[in-house]
Amino acid sequence: MSIRFKLVAALLIALLAAAVAGTVATWATDTLGRLTVQMYDGPLQTINFARLAQTQFAIIERRKHELTADAQATILETASLLEDLDKNLQVVLDRAKSVEIAEIEEMVARVRRDISAWLAGGGMASTQAELGDRVRQDLEILTQIAADAGYVFREDAVDTIDATRNRVLLALAAAALALAGVGVLLVRNIVLPLDVLNRKMRKIARGDTEVNILYAERRDELGDTARAMAVFKQAMLDIRDARDRAELATKVKSEFLAMMSHEIRTPMNGIIGLSRLMLGTELSHEQRDNARLILDSGLSLLQILNDILDYSKLEAGRLEVESIDFDLRQAVADAVALMKAKSDEKGIALAGEVDPEVPQYLRGDPGRVRQVLLNLIGNAVKFTERGGVRVHVRKLPLDNPDEPYARLRVGVRDTGIGISAAAKAKLFGSFVQADSSISRRFGGTGLGLAISRRLVEAMGGDIGVESEIGKGSEFHFELTLPIGIEPRAAAHAPAAAARPLRILVAEDNLVNQKVALGLLKPGGHTVEIAENGAEAVEAVRGGAFDLVLMDMNMPVMDGIEATRAIRALDPPNGVVWIVAATAGAMQSDIENCLAAGMNDYVAKPISPDALSAALLRATGVLEAQAQAAENGGAPAGPSVQERLDTSMAVLDESVIGDLEAQMGAEIVASLVGDYAQSARELMAQLATARAAGADQDWIRAAHSLKSSAASMGLAQTFRAARDLEFAGEFGDFVTAGHICDKLGLHIEAGIAALEQRYANQLAAAS
């Protein structure tokens, strides 16, 4: 039976109950009304008119005594009263008949005879008096009979009223019971099941797939809903399974990309590096052309690899967008300068222009802006054979001119082959080019515009194109960015020429070894080779190197393990400057290198400029250390531990600022989560060691907490962990216990300070 039928039946029952109650109420009202009318028309009027007759006879009797010969008016009044008396007696008689008072008729007839005789006046005076007395007595009896009849009528009316009330109450009770029964059935069969299904649906929506769904066996709408919920629950399970499989596939894809990145970049390092080294030697014209073709091919393959990796990051939602102050004119000039060589090779013009009203400094991601510009300019140069390419940046009006923002339109116009209307509709899709012949003629993956679109959207803008076949194209994107300020000068190591260094190259690939030697020896550096991580550790243990160029993937011991082993050595060998040479292009690869204790990194294939910059940074630090040694070992300024020891801040700005200057704010922000997890795990180890009385485990955990807190500039945490370590070493575990109780609070305060400082970066990363 359907719910609709049940509700209609309940409505009909309610209407029937209301109709019965209404009918009974109408009947009761009618009955009581008729009783009232009968009461008025019968006993009540009989009594009233009988009493009126008594009154009128008394008046007539008094008037009769007052009659005189000259009292004609009195005689007329008496006659009128006699006429009214007779009418009243007739009313009494009529009302008595209507209520069936038998004695009234006989009494009325006798009263009329006696009044007639009394009025005739025959006989003795005594007889007249007796007649008058009898009339009065009969009228009194007549009134009493009417009163008695009225009393009987009242008793009957009371019984009728009681019976009517009981019937009304019975009918109302029956209607109420019927409605209550209907209500109970509705609640039991509809309301409660709906509530149960609603609660179970909410649980399923929250992800609780262990919910047992009831009422699926019912043959009504609730049963349909329950069965639909079961299907929904199964769909949720299928979606969860699909999500798990997708996450696993994404993880596998990321791992595959990381592996392929390394595997491809390693030979690419050899191709590009050896090509550059070859171009630096004496070559014939033909050999130089061939070497340049090899280098260009390698760089093209590297660009394809970078596009695929960027697209993979975008698909996984892991591409970071910075928000820093930058010079827009410089970003445009850099992009134009980087593409100038290609435009010159083709003999076409390339120029960039920024309107004067555009603010010089904006806040955003200059790297991503430059990447989009390079993609658009590169495409424009690629598809233009005559004429030129022009980059133009202009300012657009804002909806609210008072806001501290700038709305920009960046256009890249070319005089190239143009794009058809059909091709424009799909141009920004993945792996899409205007026609199938383009990839054969010009090369490329078809990912550049897809990546550009996703980057512009990630920065809150939009991108489009205007083009016509044979008349060129204009790609443009619009961004709304906060107006920035002039960035502070970076606090990296001074960009002085690197002095000759003694460098250990830890690399198992022969080609990469030769590339490293070819890049380093022209700078006067002394280079030794270690073919795996274990050899690198032993070489550092036995020799005094200024720098280690550490590959990540090596046999016997990889770069991460080797770095940790080197950091475990005693100074000065254990503090050697280590630069990661990683073919891994993911942010996690860089974070793993720095977390293991490396100082810097360069990406493979190794660019000479990137390697030179890394050597300059290392040289700056090493020269500062040497200067400190010449000053009797005293550093040029207070050490990190000295600054933390005197700082009262939760997070010391000078220490964290130096860390940002060395590694970059984005990378430091990426370490916050690792520090939080590590610190909390160490606190748990402390609690376990404290409960078990494992003194050495306690001291080791405190030492690790001290070290990590110092690295992150957390002064209060550093001092508490240091005091805890000292107390443990001296066996004062009472003091250590008091310190340990407060250390957790310092750690949480430090984590909160770090999360607040890097809130924007963490939000963007998440």
PDB file of N, CA and C in Angstrom, residues 590-653:
ATOM      1  N   ILE A 590      63.334  18.074  -3.482  1.00  0.00           N
ATOM      2  CA  ILE A 590      64.144  19.155  -2.908  1.00  0.00           C
ATOM      3  C   ILE A 590      64.029  19.156  -1.387  1.00  0.00           C
ATOM      4  N   GLU A 591      62.801  18.997  -0.889  1.00  0.00           N
ATOM      5  CA  GLU A 591      62.589  18.996   0.556  1.00  0.00           C
ATOM      6  C   GLU A 591      63.344  17.843   1.214  1.00  0.00           C
ATOM      7  N   ASN A 592      63.348  16.670   0.584  1.00  0.00           N
ATOM      8  CA  ASN A 592      64.070  15.520   1.144  1.00  0.00           C
ATOM      9  C   ASN A 592      65.563  15.806   1.220  1.00  0.00           C
ATOM     10  N   CYS A 593      66.099  16.470   0.189  1.00  0.00           N
ATOM     11  CA  CYS A 593      67.529  16.805   0.202  1.00  0.00           C
ATOM     12  C   CYS A 593      67.871  17.719   1.373  1.00  0.00           C
ATOM     13  N   LEU A 594      67.097  18.785   1.519  1.00  0.00           N
ATOM     14  CA  LEU A 594      67.385  19.747   2.585  1.00  0.00           C
ATOM     15  C   LEU A 594      67.141  19.148   3.957  1.00  0.00           C
ATOM     16  N   ALA A 595      66.099  18.313   4.076  1.00  0.00           N
ATOM     17  CA  ALA A 595      65.812  17.703   5.370  1.00  0.00           C
ATOM     18  C   ALA A 595      66.914  16.735   5.787  1.00  0.00           C
ATOM     19  N   ALA A 596      67.596  16.142   4.805  1.00  0.00           N
ATOM     20  CA  ALA A 596      68.671  15.197   5.131  1.00  0.00           C
ATOM     21  C   ALA A 596      69.934  15.909   5.596  1.00  0.00           C
ATOM     22  N   GLY A 597      69.997  17.242   5.411  1.00  0.00           N
ATOM     23  CA  GLY A 597      71.162  17.985   5.882  1.00  0.00           C
ATOM     24  C   GLY A 597      71.979  18.621   4.782  1.00  0.00           C
ATOM     25  N   MET A 598      71.480  18.582   3.535  1.00  0.00           N
ATOM     26  CA  MET A 598      72.219  19.231   2.449  1.00  0.00           C
ATOM     27  C   MET A 598      72.024  20.741   2.539  1.00  0.00           C
ATOM     28  N   ASN A 599      72.979  21.467   1.967  1.00  0.00           N
ATOM     29  CA  ASN A 599      72.943  22.925   2.059  1.00  0.00           C
ATOM     30  C   ASN A 599      72.294  23.583   0.854  1.00  0.00           C
ATOM     31  N   ASP A 600      72.343  22.945  -0.295  1.00  0.00           N
ATOM     32  CA  ASP A 600      71.868  23.578  -1.516  1.00  0.00           C
ATOM     33  C   ASP A 600      71.557  22.475  -2.522  1.00  0.00           C
ATOM     34  N   TYR A 601      71.060  22.856  -3.676  1.00  0.00           N
ATOM     35  CA  TYR A 601      70.758  21.860  -4.711  1.00  0.00           C
ATOM     36  C   TYR A 601      70.817  22.514  -6.082  1.00  0.00           C
ATOM     37  N   VAL A 602      71.134  21.701  -7.092  1.00  0.00           N
ATOM     38  CA  VAL A 602      71.019  22.090  -8.498  1.00  0.00           C
ATOM     39  C   VAL A 602      70.287  20.964  -9.211  1.00  0.00           C
ATOM     40  N   ALA A 603      69.512  21.325 -10.215  1.00  0.00           N
ATOM     41  CA  ALA A 603      68.721  20.341 -10.941  1.00  0.00           C
ATOM     42  C   ALA A 603      69.505  19.823 -12.135  1.00  0.00           C
ATOM     43  N   LYS A 604      69.311  18.548 -12.421  1.00  0.00           N
ATOM     44  CA  LYS A 604      69.868  17.958 -13.636  1.00  0.00           C
ATOM     45  C   LYS A 604      68.854  18.106 -14.761  1.00  0.00           C
ATOM     46  N   PRO A 605      69.275  18.296 -15.985  1.00  0.00           N
ATOM     47  CA  PRO A 605      70.660  18.503 -16.422  1.00  0.00           C
ATOM     48  C   PRO A 605      71.239  19.781 -15.815  1.00  0.00           C
ATOM     49  N   ILE A 606      72.505  19.690 -15.380  1.00  0.00           N
ATOM     50  CA  ILE A 606      73.105  20.801 -14.653  1.00  0.00           C
ATOM     51  C   ILE A 606      73.410  21.939 -15.615  1.00  0.00           C
ATOM     52  N   SER A 607      72.811  23.096 -15.305  1.00  0.00           N
ATOM     53  CA  SER A 607      73.088  24.295 -16.087  1.00  0.00           C
ATOM     54  C   SER A 607      74.361  24.941 -15.560  1.00  0.00           C
ATOM     55  N   PRO A 608      75.259  25.384 -16.449  1.00  0.00           N
ATOM     56  CA  PRO A 608      76.473  26.059 -15.962  1.00  0.00           C
ATOM     57  C   PRO A 608      76.152  27.258 -15.071  1.00  0.00           C
ATOM     58  N   ASP A 609      75.107  28.017 -15.442  1.00  0.00           N
ATOM     59  CA  ASP A 609      74.742  29.171 -14.615  1.00  0.00           C
ATOM     60  C   ASP A 609      74.286  28.737 -13.230  1.00  0.00           C
ATOM     61  N   ALA A 610      73.441  27.673 -13.168  1.00  0.00           N
ATOM     62  CA  ALA A 610      72.953  27.198 -11.875  1.00  0.00           C
ATOM     63  C   ALA A 610      74.103  26.676 -11.020  1.00  0.00           C
ATOM     64  N   LEU A 611      75.046  25.957 -11.649  1.00  0.00           N
ATOM     65  CA  LEU A 611      76.183  25.436 -10.893  1.00  0.00           C
ATOM     66  C   LEU A 611      77.069  26.577 -10.411  1.00  0.00           C
ATOM     67  N   SER A 612      77.287  27.577 -11.258  1.00  0.00           N
ATOM     68  CA  SER A 612      78.103  28.729 -10.842  1.00  0.00           C
ATOM     69  C   SER A 612      77.453  29.449  -9.667  1.00  0.00           C
ATOM     70  N   ALA A 613      76.122  29.612  -9.721  1.00  0.00           N
ATOM     71  CA  ALA A 613      75.423  30.281  -8.621  1.00  0.00           C
ATOM     72  C   ALA A 613      75.558  29.480  -7.328  1.00  0.00           C
ATOM     73  N   ALA A 614      75.478  28.141  -7.427  1.00  0.00           N
ATOM     74  CA  ALA A 614      75.627  27.309  -6.236  1.00  0.00           C
ATOM     75  C   ALA A 614      77.032  27.428  -5.663  1.00  0.00           C
ATOM     76  N   LEU A 615      78.038  27.489  -6.538  1.00  0.00           N
ATOM     77  CA  LEU A 615      79.417  27.634  -6.060  1.00  0.00           C
ATOM     78  C   LEU A 615      79.632  29.004  -5.426  1.00  0.00           C
ATOM     79  N   LEU A 616      78.978  30.031  -5.995  1.00  0.00           N
ATOM     80  CA  LEU A 616      79.092  31.365  -5.405  1.00  0.00           C
ATOM     81  C   LEU A 616      78.493  31.391  -4.003  1.00  0.00           C
ATOM     82  N   ARG A 617      77.322  30.756  -3.851  1.00  0.00           N
ATOM     83  CA  ARG A 617      76.710  30.721  -2.516  1.00  0.00           C
ATOM     84  C   ARG A 617      77.606  29.984  -1.528  1.00  0.00           C
ATOM     85  N   ALA A 618      78.158  28.859  -1.968  1.00  0.00           N
ATOM     86  CA  ALA A 618      79.041  28.097  -1.084  1.00  0.00           C
ATOM     87  C   ALA A 618      80.296  28.892  -0.747  1.00  0.00           C
ATOM     88  N   THR A 619      80.859  29.567  -1.752  1.00  0.00           N
ATOM     89  CA  THR A 619      82.082  30.341  -1.518  1.00  0.00           C
ATOM     90  C   THR A 619      81.847  31.442  -0.498  1.00  0.00           C
ATOM     91  N   GLY A 620      80.686  32.109  -0.588  1.00  0.00           N
ATOM     92  CA  GLY A 620      80.382  33.171   0.364  1.00  0.00           C
ATOM     93  C   GLY A 620      80.361  32.663   1.782  1.00  0.00           C
ATOM     94  N   VAL A 621      79.749  31.514   2.017  1.00  0.00           N
ATOM     95  CA  VAL A 621      79.691  30.952   3.363  1.00  0.00           C
ATOM     96  C   VAL A 621      81.070  30.508   3.822  1.00  0.00           C
ATOM     97  N   LEU A 622      81.828  29.852   2.911  1.00  0.00           N
ATOM     98  CA  LEU A 622      83.147  29.350   3.293  1.00  0.00           C
ATOM     99  C   LEU A 622      84.101  30.500   3.610  1.00  0.00           C
ATOM    100  N   GLU A 623      83.995  31.590   2.818  1.00  0.00           N
ATOM    101  CA  GLU A 623      84.871  32.730   3.099  1.00  0.00           C
ATOM    102  C   GLU A 623      84.523  33.376   4.433  1.00  0.00           C
ATOM    103  N   ALA A 624      83.211  33.384   4.778  1.00  0.00           N
ATOM    104  CA  ALA A 624      82.828  33.922   6.089  1.00  0.00           C
ATOM    105  C   ALA A 624      83.399  33.064   7.205  1.00  0.00           C
ATOM    106  N   GLN A 625      83.392  31.735   7.001  1.00  0.00           N
ATOM    107  CA  GLN A 625      83.964  30.848   8.014  1.00  0.00           C
ATOM    108  C   GLN A 625      85.474  31.052   8.125  1.00  0.00           C
ATOM    109  N   ALA A 626      86.122  31.218   6.960  1.00  0.00           N
ATOM    110  CA  ALA A 626      87.577  31.440   6.992  1.00  0.00           C
ATOM    111  C   ALA A 626      87.908  32.751   7.690  1.00  0.00           C
ATOM    112  N   GLN A 627      87.116  33.788   7.429  1.00  0.00           N
ATOM    113  CA  GLN A 627      87.338  35.077   8.088  1.00  0.00           C
ATOM    114  C   GLN A 627      87.198  34.945   9.595  1.00  0.00           C
ATOM    115  N   ALA A 628      86.220  34.142  10.018  1.00  0.00           N
ATOM    116  CA  ALA A 628      86.053  33.922  11.454  1.00  0.00           C
ATOM    117  C   ALA A 628      87.263  33.210  12.035  1.00  0.00           C
ATOM    118  N   ALA A 629      87.796  32.255  11.283  1.00  0.00           N
ATOM    119  CA  ALA A 629      88.982  31.537  11.777  1.00  0.00           C
ATOM    120  C   ALA A 629      90.174  32.483  11.909  1.00  0.00           C
ATOM    121  N   GLU A 630      90.333  33.401  10.937  1.00  0.00           N
ATOM    122  CA  GLU A 630      91.447  34.351  11.012  1.00  0.00           C
ATOM    123  C   GLU A 630      91.303  35.292  12.204  1.00  0.00           C
ATOM    124  N   ASN A 631      90.089  35.516  12.654  1.00  0.00           N
ATOM    125  CA  ASN A 631      89.839  36.394  13.811  1.00  0.00           C
ATOM    126  C   ASN A 631      89.923  35.635  15.131  1.00  0.00           C
ATOM    127  N   GLY A 632      90.672  34.540  15.096  1.00  0.00           N
ATOM    128  CA  GLY A 632      90.842  33.780  16.327  1.00  0.00           C
ATOM    129  C   GLY A 632      89.663  32.887  16.632  1.00  0.00           C
ATOM    130  N   GLY A 633      88.949  32.510  15.621  1.00  0.00           N
ATOM    131  CA  GLY A 633      87.820  31.598  15.830  1.00  0.00           C
ATOM    132  C   GLY A 633      86.556  32.320  16.189  1.00  0.00           C
ATOM    133  N   ALA A 634      86.623  33.618  16.430  1.00  0.00           N
ATOM    134  CA  ALA A 634      85.417  34.346  16.800  1.00  0.00           C
ATOM    135  C   ALA A 634      84.624  34.660  15.552  1.00  0.00           C
ATOM    136  N   PRO A 635      83.395  34.335  15.492  1.00  0.00           N
ATOM    137  CA  PRO A 635      82.589  34.622  14.311  1.00  0.00           C
ATOM    138  C   PRO A 635      82.364  36.118  14.178  1.00  0.00           C
ATOM    139  N   ALA A 636      81.993  36.516  12.944  1.00  0.00           N
ATOM    140  CA  ALA A 636      81.771  37.933  12.692  1.00  0.00           C
ATOM    141  C   ALA A 636      80.620  38.470  13.523  1.00  0.00           C
ATOM    142  N   GLY A 637      79.708  37.648  13.921  1.00  0.00           N
ATOM    143  CA  GLY A 637      78.571  38.059  14.739  1.00  0.00           C
ATOM    144  C   GLY A 637      78.194  36.915  15.656  1.00  0.00           C
ATOM    145  N   PRO A 638      77.205  37.104  16.498  1.00  0.00           N
ATOM    146  CA  PRO A 638      76.806  36.024  17.401  1.00  0.00           C
ATOM    147  C   PRO A 638      76.302  34.817  16.617  1.00  0.00           C
ATOM    148  N   SER A 639      76.610  33.624  17.119  1.00  0.00           N
ATOM    149  CA  SER A 639      76.169  32.397  16.460  1.00  0.00           C
ATOM    150  C   SER A 639      74.665  32.222  16.635  1.00  0.00           C
ATOM    151  N   VAL A 640      74.146  31.235  15.909  1.00  0.00           N
ATOM    152  CA  VAL A 640      72.711  30.963  16.007  1.00  0.00           C
ATOM    153  C   VAL A 640      72.343  30.599  17.441  1.00  0.00           C
ATOM    154  N   GLN A 641      73.140  29.743  18.068  1.00  0.00           N
ATOM    155  CA  GLN A 641      72.814  29.321  19.429  1.00  0.00           C
ATOM    156  C   GLN A 641      72.908  30.494  20.403  1.00  0.00           C
ATOM    157  N   GLU A 642      73.873  31.383  20.170  1.00  0.00           N
ATOM    158  CA  GLU A 642      73.974  32.549  21.041  1.00  0.00           C
ATOM    159  C   GLU A 642      72.766  33.470  20.876  1.00  0.00           C
ATOM    160  N   ARG A 643      72.307  33.632  19.620  1.00  0.00           N
ATOM    161  CA  ARG A 643      71.128  34.466  19.401  1.00  0.00           C
ATOM    162  C   ARG A 643      69.887  33.842  20.032  1.00  0.00           C
ATOM    163  N   LEU A 644      69.761  32.544  19.903  1.00  0.00           N
ATOM    164  CA  LEU A 644      68.600  31.877  20.489  1.00  0.00           C
ATOM    165  C   LEU A 644      68.665  31.891  22.011  1.00  0.00           C
ATOM    166  N   ASP A 645      69.876  31.834  22.548  1.00  0.00           N
ATOM    167  CA  ASP A 645      70.024  31.792  23.998  1.00  0.00           C
ATOM    168  C   ASP A 645      69.600  33.103  24.647  1.00  0.00           C
ATOM    169  N   THR A 646      69.724  34.210  23.906  1.00  0.00           N
ATOM    170  CA  THR A 646      69.380  35.512  24.480  1.00  0.00           C
ATOM    171  C   THR A 646      68.027  36.036  23.997  1.00  0.00           C
ATOM    172  N   SER A 647      67.437  35.345  23.052  1.00  0.00           N
ATOM    173  CA  SER A 647      66.163  35.813  22.498  1.00  0.00           C
ATOM    174  C   SER A 647      65.014  35.416  23.415  1.00  0.00           C
ATOM    175  N   MET A 648      64.069  36.334  23.604  1.00  0.00           N
ATOM    176  CA  MET A 648      62.884  36.047  24.417  1.00  0.00           C
ATOM    177  C   MET A 648      61.676  35.706  23.552  1.00  0.00           C
ATOM    178  N   ALA A 649      61.849  35.737  22.228  1.00  0.00           N
ATOM    179  CA  ALA A 649      60.730  35.490  21.318  1.00  0.00           C
ATOM    180  C   ALA A 649      60.483  33.991  21.173  1.00  0.00           C
ATOM    181  N   VAL A 650      59.254  33.663  20.852  1.00  0.00           N
ATOM    182  CA  VAL A 650      58.953  32.265  20.508  1.00  0.00           C
ATOM    183  C   VAL A 650      59.686  31.895  19.231  1.00  0.00           C
ATOM    184  N   LEU A 651      59.616  32.778  18.213  1.00  0.00           N
ATOM    185  CA  LEU A 651      60.275  32.571  16.924  1.00  0.00           C
ATOM    186  C   LEU A 651      61.223  33.739  16.686  1.00  0.00           C
ATOM    187  N   ASP A 652      62.542  33.460  16.648  1.00  0.00           N
ATOM    188  CA  ASP A 652      63.536  34.513  16.491  1.00  0.00           C
ATOM    189  C   ASP A 652      63.613  34.933  15.028  1.00  0.00           C
ATOM    190  N   GLU A 653      63.351  36.222  14.770  1.00  0.00           N
ATOM    191  CA  GLU A 653      63.279  36.718  13.403  1.00  0.00           C
ATOM    192  C   GLU A 653      64.633  36.661  12.694  1.00  0.00           C
TER     193      GLU A 653
END
